[in-house]
């Protein structure tokens, strides 16, 4: 029996999850999810490169109500892989659904980039962010306070309100702590370069890696570099980011439950999410739909 829905990756054994469940509802939800995922994986322009069967089973546990707590989603990938865009599409689609069905606190976003250490003094000393970036490595997990991020995610999952930091990406390297209010939600989602690295990965129920070809990734990177005024340091930053990704980011794909194509059409992501939400509507809000 195959335990992974995949095109190009090795089969991975299913994990087991023990809970007190309504087995008939759980079985129905899992059957429907298997069909939804299988249809997408086997389509000619699939958004998926790999899906672990264990992830579908765990999703069924959450969607059926067998697991009653909030869930957390972590999305990782190289710079310019498309992970932020995918995260926003997930968030916006779920928020639209939650508004339609009057669901409060449906989803909260945790931005991994906000956990970069404040290095504003070093930027000032260097004279510019471009000069600072030549001598300070932002492309390693140690550049971020990932332990704090994990603490915040866990606290939200336990139902606590948290004040999050905010990092200025405009070139000042300023981080302001305790400035963004985050309330407990049904889904906690986070994306960033190092979201699936060792210090934070076990905070997530669902681990997603976004893969993209080097040509597309490079094109996106240089477009962003121009917007951020990296100047003549862009080449050095790109080379360093690519080299460090081989050590710190690529290996995290091995722990991912799902590997997404960062080159798929955005409408395809939204269409797939809506299929999942249609199942949620059927299971939990059927009585609200007028036939």
PDB file of C-alpha atoms in Angstrom:
ATOM      1  CA  UNK A   1       0.000   0.000   0.000  1.00  0.00           C
ATOM      2  CA  UNK A   2       1.460   3.323  -1.046  1.00  0.00           C
ATOM      3  CA  UNK A   3       1.722   5.806   1.796  1.00  0.00           C
ATOM      4  CA  UNK A   4       2.758   8.886  -0.135  1.00  0.00           C
ATOM      5  CA  UNK A   5       1.049  10.661  -3.004  1.00  0.00           C
ATOM      6  CA  UNK A   6       4.011  11.756  -5.059  1.00  0.00           C
ATOM      7  CA  UNK A   7       5.449  12.326  -8.491  1.00  0.00           C
ATOM      8  CA  UNK A   8       9.183  12.518  -7.955  1.00  0.00           C
ATOM      9  CA  UNK A   9       9.900  11.658  -4.327  1.00  0.00           C
ATOM     10  CA  UNK A  10      10.467   8.521  -2.272  1.00  0.00           C
ATOM     11  CA  UNK A  11       7.557   6.827  -0.516  1.00  0.00           C
ATOM     12  CA  UNK A  12       7.327   7.745   3.169  1.00  0.00           C
ATOM     13  CA  UNK A  13       5.675   5.617   5.836  1.00  0.00           C
ATOM     14  CA  UNK A  14       2.485   6.873   7.446  1.00  0.00           C
ATOM     15  CA  UNK A  15       2.631   8.009  11.054  1.00  0.00           C
ATOM     16  CA  UNK A  16      -0.112   7.015  13.475  1.00  0.00           C
ATOM     17  CA  UNK A  17      -2.255   9.429  15.463  1.00  0.00           C
ATOM     18  CA  UNK A  18      -4.305   8.098  18.386  1.00  0.00           C
ATOM     19  CA  UNK A  19      -7.408  10.035  19.350  1.00  0.00           C
ATOM     20  CA  UNK A  20     -10.959   9.426  20.496  1.00  0.00           C
ATOM     21  CA  UNK A  21     -12.856   9.936  17.245  1.00  0.00           C
ATOM     22  CA  UNK A  22     -16.170   9.619  15.466  1.00  0.00           C
ATOM     23  CA  UNK A  23     -14.807   6.961  13.134  1.00  0.00           C
ATOM     24  CA  UNK A  24     -17.562   7.250  10.526  1.00  0.00           C
ATOM     25  CA  UNK A  25     -17.088  11.009  10.137  1.00  0.00           C
ATOM     26  CA  UNK A  26     -13.307  10.696  10.214  1.00  0.00           C
ATOM     27  CA  UNK A  27     -13.363   7.978   7.560  1.00  0.00           C
ATOM     28  CA  UNK A  28     -15.663  10.046   5.355  1.00  0.00           C
ATOM     29  CA  UNK A  29     -13.514  13.176   5.647  1.00  0.00           C
ATOM     30  CA  UNK A  30     -10.316  11.232   4.989  1.00  0.00           C
ATOM     31  CA  UNK A  31     -11.849   9.528   1.956  1.00  0.00           C
ATOM     32  CA  UNK A  32     -12.882  12.883   0.524  1.00  0.00           C
ATOM     33  CA  UNK A  33      -9.485  14.417   1.243  1.00  0.00           C
ATOM     34  CA  UNK A  34      -7.699  11.520  -0.440  1.00  0.00           C
ATOM     35  CA  UNK A  35      -9.779  12.116  -3.567  1.00  0.00           C
ATOM     36  CA  UNK A  36      -9.155  15.879  -3.530  1.00  0.00           C
ATOM     37  CA  UNK A  37      -5.398  15.457  -3.102  1.00  0.00           C
ATOM     38  CA  UNK A  38      -5.117  12.572  -5.560  1.00  0.00           C
ATOM     39  CA  UNK A  39      -6.948  14.497  -8.284  1.00  0.00           C
ATOM     40  CA  UNK A  40      -4.625  17.468  -7.848  1.00  0.00           C
ATOM     41  CA  UNK A  41      -1.412  15.422  -7.708  1.00  0.00           C
ATOM     42  CA  UNK A  42      -2.353  13.600 -10.900  1.00  0.00           C
ATOM     43  CA  UNK A  43      -3.339  16.734 -12.812  1.00  0.00           C
ATOM     44  CA  UNK A  44      -1.043  17.953 -15.587  1.00  0.00           C
ATOM     45  CA  UNK A  45      -0.256  21.236 -13.822  1.00  0.00           C
ATOM     46  CA  UNK A  46      -0.369  20.117 -10.199  1.00  0.00           C
ATOM     47  CA  UNK A  47       0.595  22.464  -7.398  1.00  0.00           C
ATOM     48  CA  UNK A  48       2.092  19.474  -5.563  1.00  0.00           C
ATOM     49  CA  UNK A  49       5.444  17.722  -5.898  1.00  0.00           C
ATOM     50  CA  UNK A  50       4.892  15.543  -2.824  1.00  0.00           C
ATOM     51  CA  UNK A  51       2.183  14.858  -0.273  1.00  0.00           C
ATOM     52  CA  UNK A  52       2.669  12.508   2.684  1.00  0.00           C
ATOM     53  CA  UNK A  53      -0.315  10.298   3.395  1.00  0.00           C
ATOM     54  CA  UNK A  54       0.192  11.014   7.093  1.00  0.00           C
ATOM     55  CA  UNK A  55      -0.497  14.708   6.422  1.00  0.00           C
ATOM     56  CA  UNK A  56      -3.844  13.863   4.825  1.00  0.00           C
ATOM     57  CA  UNK A  57      -4.732  11.663   7.794  1.00  0.00           C
ATOM     58  CA  UNK A  58      -3.805  14.400  10.251  1.00  0.00           C
ATOM     59  CA  UNK A  59      -5.792  16.946   8.233  1.00  0.00           C
ATOM     60  CA  UNK A  60      -8.799  14.620   8.419  1.00  0.00           C
ATOM     61  CA  UNK A  61      -8.407  14.478  12.204  1.00  0.00           C
ATOM     62  CA  UNK A  62      -8.514  18.272  12.421  1.00  0.00           C
ATOM     63  CA  UNK A  63     -11.300  18.811   9.872  1.00  0.00           C
ATOM     64  CA  UNK A  64     -13.524  16.118  11.379  1.00  0.00           C
ATOM     65  CA  UNK A  65     -13.135  17.633  14.835  1.00  0.00           C
ATOM     66  CA  UNK A  66     -11.319  14.580  16.163  1.00  0.00           C
ATOM     67  CA  UNK A  67      -8.484  16.924  17.147  1.00  0.00           C
ATOM     68  CA  UNK A  68     -10.162  19.925  18.730  1.00  0.00           C
ATOM     69  CA  UNK A  69      -7.277  22.321  19.294  1.00  0.00           C
ATOM     70  CA  UNK A  70      -5.896  24.916  16.884  1.00  0.00           C
ATOM     71  CA  UNK A  71      -3.449  23.755  14.222  1.00  0.00           C
ATOM     72  CA  UNK A  72      -0.204  25.300  13.017  1.00  0.00           C
ATOM     73  CA  UNK A  73       1.234  25.454   9.503  1.00  0.00           C
ATOM     74  CA  UNK A  74       4.877  26.204   8.694  1.00  0.00           C
ATOM     75  CA  UNK A  75       5.960  27.136   5.165  1.00  0.00           C
ATOM     76  CA  UNK A  76       9.640  27.242   4.173  1.00  0.00           C
ATOM     77  CA  UNK A  77      11.713  27.568   1.031  1.00  0.00           C
ATOM     78  CA  UNK A  78      14.543  29.507  -0.527  1.00  0.00           C
ATOM     79  CA  UNK A  79      14.440  33.258  -0.975  1.00  0.00           C
ATOM     80  CA  UNK A  80      12.086  34.202  -3.832  1.00  0.00           C
ATOM     81  CA  UNK A  81      10.583  30.712  -3.956  1.00  0.00           C
ATOM     82  CA  UNK A  82       7.028  32.028  -3.645  1.00  0.00           C
ATOM     83  CA  UNK A  83       6.377  31.001  -0.040  1.00  0.00           C
ATOM     84  CA  UNK A  84       5.063  34.409   1.066  1.00  0.00           C
ATOM     85  CA  UNK A  85       2.724  34.630  -1.914  1.00  0.00           C
ATOM     86  CA  UNK A  86       1.376  31.157  -1.194  1.00  0.00           C
ATOM     87  CA  UNK A  87       0.913  32.000   2.490  1.00  0.00           C
ATOM     88  CA  UNK A  88      -1.051  35.136   1.626  1.00  0.00           C
ATOM     89  CA  UNK A  89      -3.249  33.207  -0.809  1.00  0.00           C
ATOM     90  CA  UNK A  90      -3.996  30.645   1.903  1.00  0.00           C
ATOM     91  CA  UNK A  91      -4.768  33.385   4.425  1.00  0.00           C
ATOM     92  CA  UNK A  92      -6.954  35.462   2.106  1.00  0.00           C
ATOM     93  CA  UNK A  93      -8.945  32.450   0.904  1.00  0.00           C
ATOM     94  CA  UNK A  94      -9.581  31.226   4.441  1.00  0.00           C
ATOM     95  CA  UNK A  95     -10.485  34.722   5.639  1.00  0.00           C
ATOM     96  CA  UNK A  96     -13.043  35.089   2.847  1.00  0.00           C
ATOM     97  CA  UNK A  97     -14.586  31.764   3.871  1.00  0.00           C
ATOM     98  CA  UNK A  98     -14.594  32.724   7.547  1.00  0.00           C
ATOM     99  CA  UNK A  99     -16.376  35.995   6.800  1.00  0.00           C
ATOM    100  CA  UNK A 100     -19.041  34.174   4.794  1.00  0.00           C
ATOM    101  CA  UNK A 101     -19.717  31.763   7.661  1.00  0.00           C
ATOM    102  CA  UNK A 102     -19.127  34.227  10.520  1.00  0.00           C
ATOM    103  CA  UNK A 103     -16.129  32.341  11.897  1.00  0.00           C
ATOM    104  CA  UNK A 104     -14.186  34.448  14.382  1.00  0.00           C
ATOM    105  CA  UNK A 105     -10.389  34.298  14.637  1.00  0.00           C
ATOM    106  CA  UNK A 106      -9.971  31.854  11.772  1.00  0.00           C
ATOM    107  CA  UNK A 107      -6.278  32.390  11.015  1.00  0.00           C
ATOM    108  CA  UNK A 108      -3.270  34.259  12.417  1.00  0.00           C
ATOM    109  CA  UNK A 109      -0.025  34.864  10.532  1.00  0.00           C
ATOM    110  CA  UNK A 110       3.402  34.764  12.166  1.00  0.00           C
ATOM    111  CA  UNK A 111       6.070  36.289   9.919  1.00  0.00           C
ATOM    112  CA  UNK A 112       9.401  34.521  10.441  1.00  0.00           C
ATOM    113  CA  UNK A 113      11.265  37.587   9.126  1.00  0.00           C
ATOM    114  CA  UNK A 114      10.029  39.594  12.109  1.00  0.00           C
ATOM    115  CA  UNK A 115      12.315  37.511  14.324  1.00  0.00           C
ATOM    116  CA  UNK A 116      15.578  38.771  12.817  1.00  0.00           C
ATOM    117  CA  UNK A 117      17.707  40.259  15.560  1.00  0.00           C
ATOM    118  CA  UNK A 118      17.844  44.061  15.644  1.00  0.00           C
ATOM    119  CA  UNK A 119      21.032  45.117  13.880  1.00  0.00           C
ATOM    120  CA  UNK A 120      20.199  48.788  13.349  1.00  0.00           C
ATOM    121  CA  UNK A 121      23.374  49.951  15.112  1.00  0.00           C
ATOM    122  CA  UNK A 122      25.466  47.894  12.711  1.00  0.00           C
ATOM    123  CA  UNK A 123      23.626  49.349   9.696  1.00  0.00           C
ATOM    124  CA  UNK A 124      24.281  52.879  10.941  1.00  0.00           C
ATOM    125  CA  UNK A 125      27.946  52.072  11.544  1.00  0.00           C
ATOM    126  CA  UNK A 126      28.272  50.629   8.036  1.00  0.00           C
ATOM    127  CA  UNK A 127      26.647  53.697   6.479  1.00  0.00           C
ATOM    128  CA  UNK A 128      23.980  51.780   4.559  1.00  0.00           C
ATOM    129  CA  UNK A 129      22.160  48.477   4.518  1.00  0.00           C
ATOM    130  CA  UNK A 130      24.016  47.506   1.334  1.00  0.00           C
ATOM    131  CA  UNK A 131      27.385  47.881   3.094  1.00  0.00           C
ATOM    132  CA  UNK A 132      26.065  46.121   6.196  1.00  0.00           C
ATOM    133  CA  UNK A 133      24.845  43.180   4.080  1.00  0.00           C
ATOM    134  CA  UNK A 134      28.347  42.697   2.667  1.00  0.00           C
ATOM    135  CA  UNK A 135      29.720  41.808   6.099  1.00  0.00           C
ATOM    136  CA  UNK A 136      26.754  40.401   8.043  1.00  0.00           C
ATOM    137  CA  UNK A 137      25.172  37.083   7.138  1.00  0.00           C
ATOM    138  CA  UNK A 138      21.378  37.222   7.116  1.00  0.00           C
ATOM    139  CA  UNK A 139      21.101  33.832   5.435  1.00  0.00           C
ATOM    140  CA  UNK A 140      21.700  31.594   8.445  1.00  0.00           C
ATOM    141  CA  UNK A 141      19.211  30.534  11.161  1.00  0.00           C
ATOM    142  CA  UNK A 142      21.407  32.168  13.807  1.00  0.00           C
ATOM    143  CA  UNK A 143      20.420  35.588  12.423  1.00  0.00           C
ATOM    144  CA  UNK A 144      16.929  35.073  13.848  1.00  0.00           C
ATOM    145  CA  UNK A 145      15.541  34.551  17.341  1.00  0.00           C
ATOM    146  CA  UNK A 146      13.723  31.358  16.400  1.00  0.00           C
ATOM    147  CA  UNK A 147      13.316  30.230  20.004  1.00  0.00           C
ATOM    148  CA  UNK A 148      11.126  33.288  20.623  1.00  0.00           C
ATOM    149  CA  UNK A 149       9.091  32.532  17.522  1.00  0.00           C
ATOM    150  CA  UNK A 150       8.504  28.965  18.696  1.00  0.00           C
ATOM    151  CA  UNK A 151       7.457  30.255  22.125  1.00  0.00           C
ATOM    152  CA  UNK A 152       4.935  32.625  20.529  1.00  0.00           C
ATOM    153  CA  UNK A 153       3.441  29.913  18.294  1.00  0.00           C
ATOM    154  CA  UNK A 154       3.105  27.480  21.190  1.00  0.00           C
ATOM    155  CA  UNK A 155       1.502  30.175  23.330  1.00  0.00           C
ATOM    156  CA  UNK A 156      -1.075  30.928  20.635  1.00  0.00           C
ATOM    157  CA  UNK A 157      -1.846  27.222  20.268  1.00  0.00           C
ATOM    158  CA  UNK A 158      -2.480  27.090  24.025  1.00  0.00           C
ATOM    159  CA  UNK A 159      -5.039  29.876  23.623  1.00  0.00           C
ATOM    160  CA  UNK A 160      -2.991  32.835  24.830  1.00  0.00           C
ATOM    161  CA  UNK A 161      -2.811  36.322  23.348  1.00  0.00           C
ATOM    162  CA  UNK A 162       0.704  37.285  22.243  1.00  0.00           C
ATOM    163  CA  UNK A 163       2.431  40.520  21.277  1.00  0.00           C
ATOM    164  CA  UNK A 164       4.727  39.904  18.315  1.00  0.00           C
ATOM    165  CA  UNK A 165       7.852  41.723  17.136  1.00  0.00           C
ATOM    166  CA  UNK A 166       8.069  43.651  13.879  1.00  0.00           C
ATOM    167  CA  UNK A 167      11.228  43.835  11.765  1.00  0.00           C
ATOM    168  CA  UNK A 168      11.742  46.692   9.322  1.00  0.00           C
ATOM    169  CA  UNK A 169      12.581  45.190   5.917  1.00  0.00           C
ATOM    170  CA  UNK A 170      13.163  48.572   4.267  1.00  0.00           C
ATOM    171  CA  UNK A 171      16.867  48.564   5.110  1.00  0.00           C
ATOM    172  CA  UNK A 172      17.154  49.805   8.696  1.00  0.00           C
ATOM    173  CA  UNK A 173      17.423  46.348  10.364  1.00  0.00           C
ATOM    174  CA  UNK A 174      15.305  47.700  13.226  1.00  0.00           C
ATOM    175  CA  UNK A 175      13.220  45.222  15.226  1.00  0.00           C
ATOM    176  CA  UNK A 176      10.528  46.530  17.518  1.00  0.00           C
ATOM    177  CA  UNK A 177       9.363  44.060  20.138  1.00  0.00           C
ATOM    178  CA  UNK A 178       5.848  43.540  21.508  1.00  0.00           C
ATOM    179  CA  UNK A 179       4.118  45.735  18.928  1.00  0.00           C
ATOM    180  CA  UNK A 180       1.710  43.461  17.007  1.00  0.00           C
ATOM    181  CA  UNK A 181      -1.210  41.869  18.802  1.00  0.00           C
ATOM    182  CA  UNK A 182      -1.856  38.238  17.823  1.00  0.00           C
ATOM    183  CA  UNK A 183      -4.955  36.482  19.106  1.00  0.00           C
ATOM    184  CA  UNK A 184      -5.481  32.712  19.345  1.00  0.00           C
ATOM    185  CA  UNK A 185      -6.991  31.430  16.112  1.00  0.00           C
ATOM    186  CA  UNK A 186      -8.099  28.163  14.620  1.00  0.00           C
ATOM    187  CA  UNK A 187      -5.044  28.215  12.341  1.00  0.00           C
ATOM    188  CA  UNK A 188      -1.589  29.655  13.046  1.00  0.00           C
ATOM    189  CA  UNK A 189       0.454  30.014   9.866  1.00  0.00           C
ATOM    190  CA  UNK A 190       4.083  31.052   9.466  1.00  0.00           C
ATOM    191  CA  UNK A 191       6.410  31.341   6.504  1.00  0.00           C
ATOM    192  CA  UNK A 192      10.077  32.139   6.066  1.00  0.00           C
ATOM    193  CA  UNK A 193      13.487  30.868   5.047  1.00  0.00           C
ATOM    194  CA  UNK A 194      14.099  29.007   8.298  1.00  0.00           C
ATOM    195  CA  UNK A 195      10.575  28.055   9.345  1.00  0.00           C
ATOM    196  CA  UNK A 196      11.357  24.331   9.177  1.00  0.00           C
ATOM    197  CA  UNK A 197      14.799  24.430  10.794  1.00  0.00           C
ATOM    198  CA  UNK A 198      15.559  22.529  13.993  1.00  0.00           C
ATOM    199  CA  UNK A 199      14.850  25.266  16.543  1.00  0.00           C
ATOM    200  CA  UNK A 200      11.242  25.808  15.467  1.00  0.00           C
ATOM    201  CA  UNK A 201      10.071  22.952  13.226  1.00  0.00           C
ATOM    202  CA  UNK A 202       8.327  20.958  15.954  1.00  0.00           C
ATOM    203  CA  UNK A 203       5.967  23.894  16.583  1.00  0.00           C
ATOM    204  CA  UNK A 204       4.094  22.986  13.389  1.00  0.00           C
ATOM    205  CA  UNK A 205       1.432  20.375  12.746  1.00  0.00           C
ATOM    206  CA  UNK A 206       1.778  20.754   8.978  1.00  0.00           C
ATOM    207  CA  UNK A 207       5.138  21.393   7.368  1.00  0.00           C
ATOM    208  CA  UNK A 208       5.226  22.748   3.802  1.00  0.00           C
ATOM    209  CA  UNK A 209       8.266  23.308   1.595  1.00  0.00           C
ATOM    210  CA  UNK A 210       8.080  25.426  -1.565  1.00  0.00           C
ATOM    211  CA  UNK A 211      10.364  24.315  -4.400  1.00  0.00           C
ATOM    212  CA  UNK A 212      11.262  26.425  -7.429  1.00  0.00           C
ATOM    213  CA  UNK A 213      13.714  26.213 -10.326  1.00  0.00           C
ATOM    214  CA  UNK A 214      16.967  28.148  -9.965  1.00  0.00           C
ATOM    215  CA  UNK A 215      16.227  30.280 -13.049  1.00  0.00           C
ATOM    216  CA  UNK A 216      12.851  31.475 -11.787  1.00  0.00           C
ATOM    217  CA  UNK A 217      14.197  31.994  -8.279  1.00  0.00           C
ATOM    218  CA  UNK A 218      17.122  34.079  -9.544  1.00  0.00           C
ATOM    219  CA  UNK A 219      14.867  36.245 -11.692  1.00  0.00           C
ATOM    220  CA  UNK A 220      12.580  36.945  -8.740  1.00  0.00           C
ATOM    221  CA  UNK A 221      15.519  37.639  -6.429  1.00  0.00           C
ATOM    222  CA  UNK A 222      17.052  40.347  -8.607  1.00  0.00           C
ATOM    223  CA  UNK A 223      13.695  42.041  -9.091  1.00  0.00           C
ATOM    224  CA  UNK A 224      13.303  42.186  -5.305  1.00  0.00           C
ATOM    225  CA  UNK A 225      16.922  43.301  -4.838  1.00  0.00           C
ATOM    226  CA  UNK A 226      16.263  46.327  -7.044  1.00  0.00           C
ATOM    227  CA  UNK A 227      13.196  47.202  -4.960  1.00  0.00           C
ATOM    228  CA  UNK A 228      15.260  46.962  -1.750  1.00  0.00           C
ATOM    229  CA  UNK A 229      18.142  49.032  -3.099  1.00  0.00           C
ATOM    230  CA  UNK A 230      20.802  46.373  -2.596  1.00  0.00           C
ATOM    231  CA  UNK A 231      22.844  47.995  -5.352  1.00  0.00           C
ATOM    232  CA  UNK A 232      26.135  46.349  -6.280  1.00  0.00           C
ATOM    233  CA  UNK A 233      25.891  44.032  -3.282  1.00  0.00           C
ATOM    234  CA  UNK A 234      23.026  42.087  -4.928  1.00  0.00           C
ATOM    235  CA  UNK A 235      25.352  39.590  -6.628  1.00  0.00           C
ATOM    236  CA  UNK A 236      27.214  38.839  -3.416  1.00  0.00           C
ATOM    237  CA  UNK A 237      23.977  38.554  -1.431  1.00  0.00           C
ATOM    238  CA  UNK A 238      22.473  36.193  -4.013  1.00  0.00           C
ATOM    239  CA  UNK A 239      25.567  33.979  -4.128  1.00  0.00           C
ATOM    240  CA  UNK A 240      25.733  33.809  -0.343  1.00  0.00           C
ATOM    241  CA  UNK A 241      21.999  33.086  -0.053  1.00  0.00           C
ATOM    242  CA  UNK A 242      22.224  30.287  -2.610  1.00  0.00           C
ATOM    243  CA  UNK A 243      25.238  28.705  -0.936  1.00  0.00           C
ATOM    244  CA  UNK A 244      23.759  28.939   2.553  1.00  0.00           C
ATOM    245  CA  UNK A 245      20.454  27.515   1.304  1.00  0.00           C
ATOM    246  CA  UNK A 246      22.240  24.286   0.435  1.00  0.00           C
ATOM    247  CA  UNK A 247      23.203  23.913   4.100  1.00  0.00           C
ATOM    248  CA  UNK A 248      20.295  25.430   5.997  1.00  0.00           C
ATOM    249  CA  UNK A 249      17.189  25.379   3.764  1.00  0.00           C
ATOM    250  CA  UNK A 250      17.312  22.544   1.212  1.00  0.00           C
ATOM    251  CA  UNK A 251      17.644  19.854   3.931  1.00  0.00           C
ATOM    252  CA  UNK A 252      14.427  21.046   5.594  1.00  0.00           C
ATOM    253  CA  UNK A 253      12.476  19.704   2.612  1.00  0.00           C
ATOM    254  CA  UNK A 254      13.087  16.237   4.053  1.00  0.00           C
ATOM    255  CA  UNK A 255      10.896  17.023   7.061  1.00  0.00           C
ATOM    256  CA  UNK A 256       8.107  18.530   4.957  1.00  0.00           C
ATOM    257  CA  UNK A 257       4.700  16.856   4.828  1.00  0.00           C
ATOM    258  CA  UNK A 258       3.971  18.636   1.562  1.00  0.00           C
ATOM    259  CA  UNK A 259       6.233  19.998  -1.162  1.00  0.00           C
ATOM    260  CA  UNK A 260       4.613  22.642  -3.354  1.00  0.00           C
ATOM    261  CA  UNK A 261       5.677  23.970  -6.718  1.00  0.00           C
ATOM    262  CA  UNK A 262       6.584  27.627  -6.374  1.00  0.00           C
ATOM    263  CA  UNK A 263       5.911  28.054 -10.084  1.00  0.00           C
ATOM    264  CA  UNK A 264       2.262  26.970 -10.176  1.00  0.00           C
ATOM    265  CA  UNK A 265      -0.418  29.476 -11.105  1.00  0.00           C
ATOM    266  CA  UNK A 266      -1.733  31.367  -8.077  1.00  0.00           C
ATOM    267  CA  UNK A 267      -5.304  30.643  -9.096  1.00  0.00           C
ATOM    268  CA  UNK A 268      -4.526  26.923  -8.815  1.00  0.00           C
ATOM    269  CA  UNK A 269      -3.535  27.305  -5.148  1.00  0.00           C
ATOM    270  CA  UNK A 270      -6.731  29.195  -4.363  1.00  0.00           C
ATOM    271  CA  UNK A 271      -8.842  26.672  -6.269  1.00  0.00           C
ATOM    272  CA  UNK A 272      -7.366  23.805  -4.262  1.00  0.00           C
ATOM    273  CA  UNK A 273      -7.849  25.575  -0.928  1.00  0.00           C
ATOM    274  CA  UNK A 274     -11.470  26.233  -1.844  1.00  0.00           C
ATOM    275  CA  UNK A 275     -11.985  22.512  -2.458  1.00  0.00           C
ATOM    276  CA  UNK A 276     -10.822  21.842   1.104  1.00  0.00           C
ATOM    277  CA  UNK A 277     -13.080  24.603   2.398  1.00  0.00           C
ATOM    278  CA  UNK A 278     -16.044  23.129   0.517  1.00  0.00           C
ATOM    279  CA  UNK A 279     -15.473  19.957   2.523  1.00  0.00           C
ATOM    280  CA  UNK A 280     -15.337  22.016   5.732  1.00  0.00           C
ATOM    281  CA  UNK A 281     -18.631  23.647   4.745  1.00  0.00           C
ATOM    282  CA  UNK A 282     -20.215  20.276   4.044  1.00  0.00           C
ATOM    283  CA  UNK A 283     -19.121  18.779   7.354  1.00  0.00           C
ATOM    284  CA  UNK A 284     -19.657  21.732   9.690  1.00  0.00           C
ATOM    285  CA  UNK A 285     -21.984  24.252   8.012  1.00  0.00           C
ATOM    286  CA  UNK A 286     -24.299  22.167   5.852  1.00  0.00           C
ATOM    287  CA  UNK A 287     -27.402  23.388   7.664  1.00  0.00           C
ATOM    288  CA  UNK A 288     -26.561  26.992   6.719  1.00  0.00           C
ATOM    289  CA  UNK A 289     -26.674  26.332   2.980  1.00  0.00           C
ATOM    290  CA  UNK A 290     -30.022  26.919   1.310  1.00  0.00           C
ATOM    291  CA  UNK A 291     -30.699  24.355  -1.416  1.00  0.00           C
TER     292      UNK A 291
END
